[in-house]
Amino acid sequence: MKLPVRIFDLSKSEQRVVIVIILALIAGAFAAYERRARQPPVQPITTTAPQQSPSPPPKDAQ
């Protein structure tokens, strides 16, 4: 049984449009990959020692 697959039945101009879109997507993905690959490595963030918050005054000191 032969199924009609009309999605692949494109005119020459439609084929060109599909090829241009695919090439643009590949170029965009490659540019994004290169941008990510060329970033300097992430520097570790230095943290300060945690400071103790001031405790509330005792209740019987009023």
PDB file of C-alpha atoms in Angstrom:
ATOM      1  CA  MET A   1       0.000   0.000   0.000  1.00  0.00           C
ATOM      2  CA  LYS A   2       1.523   3.294  -1.068  1.00  0.00           C
ATOM      3  CA  LEU A   3       0.821   6.240   1.226  1.00  0.00           C
ATOM      4  CA  PRO A   4       0.757   9.693  -0.338  1.00  0.00           C
ATOM      5  CA  VAL A   5       3.493  11.745   1.260  1.00  0.00           C
ATOM      6  CA  ARG A   6       2.802  15.190  -0.123  1.00  0.00           C
ATOM      7  CA  ILE A   7       4.942  16.962   2.460  1.00  0.00           C
ATOM      8  CA  PHE A   8       8.009  16.057   0.393  1.00  0.00           C
ATOM      9  CA  ASP A   9       6.394  17.140  -2.882  1.00  0.00           C
ATOM     10  CA  LEU A  10       7.764  20.693  -2.946  1.00  0.00           C
ATOM     11  CA  SER A  11       8.402  23.050  -5.806  1.00  0.00           C
ATOM     12  CA  LYS A  12      11.931  24.251  -6.543  1.00  0.00           C
ATOM     13  CA  SER A  13      11.368  27.599  -4.827  1.00  0.00           C
ATOM     14  CA  GLU A  14       9.931  25.887  -1.737  1.00  0.00           C
ATOM     15  CA  GLN A  15      12.927  23.555  -1.638  1.00  0.00           C
ATOM     16  CA  ARG A  16      15.253  26.553  -1.727  1.00  0.00           C
ATOM     17  CA  VAL A  17      13.372  28.194   1.154  1.00  0.00           C
ATOM     18  CA  VAL A  18      13.653  25.019   3.241  1.00  0.00           C
ATOM     19  CA  ILE A  19      17.376  24.740   2.513  1.00  0.00           C
ATOM     20  CA  VAL A  20      17.989  28.396   3.432  1.00  0.00           C
ATOM     21  CA  ILE A  21      16.075  27.990   6.713  1.00  0.00           C
ATOM     22  CA  ILE A  22      17.999  24.825   7.620  1.00  0.00           C
ATOM     23  CA  LEU A  23      21.334  26.483   6.821  1.00  0.00           C
ATOM     24  CA  ALA A  24      20.366  29.527   8.917  1.00  0.00           C
ATOM     25  CA  LEU A  25      19.465  27.286  11.871  1.00  0.00           C
ATOM     26  CA  ILE A  26      22.743  25.376  11.576  1.00  0.00           C
ATOM     27  CA  ALA A  27      24.739  28.618  11.352  1.00  0.00           C
ATOM     28  CA  GLY A  28      22.929  30.023  14.406  1.00  0.00           C
ATOM     29  CA  ALA A  29      23.566  26.873  16.415  1.00  0.00           C
ATOM     30  CA  PHE A  30      27.247  26.884  15.427  1.00  0.00           C
ATOM     31  CA  ALA A  31      27.607  30.569  16.362  1.00  0.00           C
ATOM     32  CA  ALA A  32      25.990  29.948  19.756  1.00  0.00           C
ATOM     33  CA  TYR A  33      28.299  26.988  20.361  1.00  0.00           C
ATOM     34  CA  GLU A  34      31.382  29.022  19.455  1.00  0.00           C
ATOM     35  CA  ARG A  35      30.288  31.889  21.689  1.00  0.00           C
ATOM     36  CA  ARG A  36      29.855  29.514  24.625  1.00  0.00           C
ATOM     37  CA  ALA A  37      33.118  27.692  23.906  1.00  0.00           C
ATOM     38  CA  ARG A  38      35.160  30.900  23.835  1.00  0.00           C
ATOM     39  CA  GLN A  39      33.937  32.290  27.167  1.00  0.00           C
ATOM     40  CA  PRO A  40      36.549  32.312  29.903  1.00  0.00           C
ATOM     41  CA  PRO A  41      36.047  29.699  32.598  1.00  0.00           C
ATOM     42  CA  VAL A  42      33.841  30.729  35.476  1.00  0.00           C
ATOM     43  CA  GLN A  43      35.789  32.093  38.414  1.00  0.00           C
ATOM     44  CA  PRO A  44      34.801  30.714  41.815  1.00  0.00           C
ATOM     45  CA  ILE A  45      33.029  33.300  43.922  1.00  0.00           C
ATOM     46  CA  THR A  46      34.793  34.060  47.180  1.00  0.00           C
ATOM     47  CA  THR A  47      32.397  34.104  50.082  1.00  0.00           C
ATOM     48  CA  THR A  48      32.779  35.978  53.305  1.00  0.00           C
ATOM     49  CA  ALA A  49      32.453  34.279  56.645  1.00  0.00           C
ATOM     50  CA  PRO A  50      28.869  34.313  57.892  1.00  0.00           C
ATOM     51  CA  GLN A  51      28.274  36.948  60.519  1.00  0.00           C
ATOM     52  CA  GLN A  52      26.165  36.238  63.544  1.00  0.00           C
ATOM     53  CA  SER A  53      23.054  38.358  63.643  1.00  0.00           C
ATOM     54  CA  PRO A  54      22.516  40.344  66.817  1.00  0.00           C
ATOM     55  CA  SER A  55      20.396  38.441  69.283  1.00  0.00           C
ATOM     56  CA  PRO A  56      17.331  40.119  70.760  1.00  0.00           C
ATOM     57  CA  PRO A  57      17.655  41.416  74.315  1.00  0.00           C
ATOM     58  CA  PRO A  58      16.512  39.037  77.046  1.00  0.00           C
ATOM     59  CA  LYS A  59      12.845  39.447  78.040  1.00  0.00           C
ATOM     60  CA  ASP A  60      13.498  39.893  81.763  1.00  0.00           C
ATOM     61  CA  ALA A  61      15.949  42.773  81.175  1.00  0.00           C
ATOM     62  CA  GLN A  62      13.147  45.349  80.809  1.00  0.00           C
TER      63      GLN A  62
END
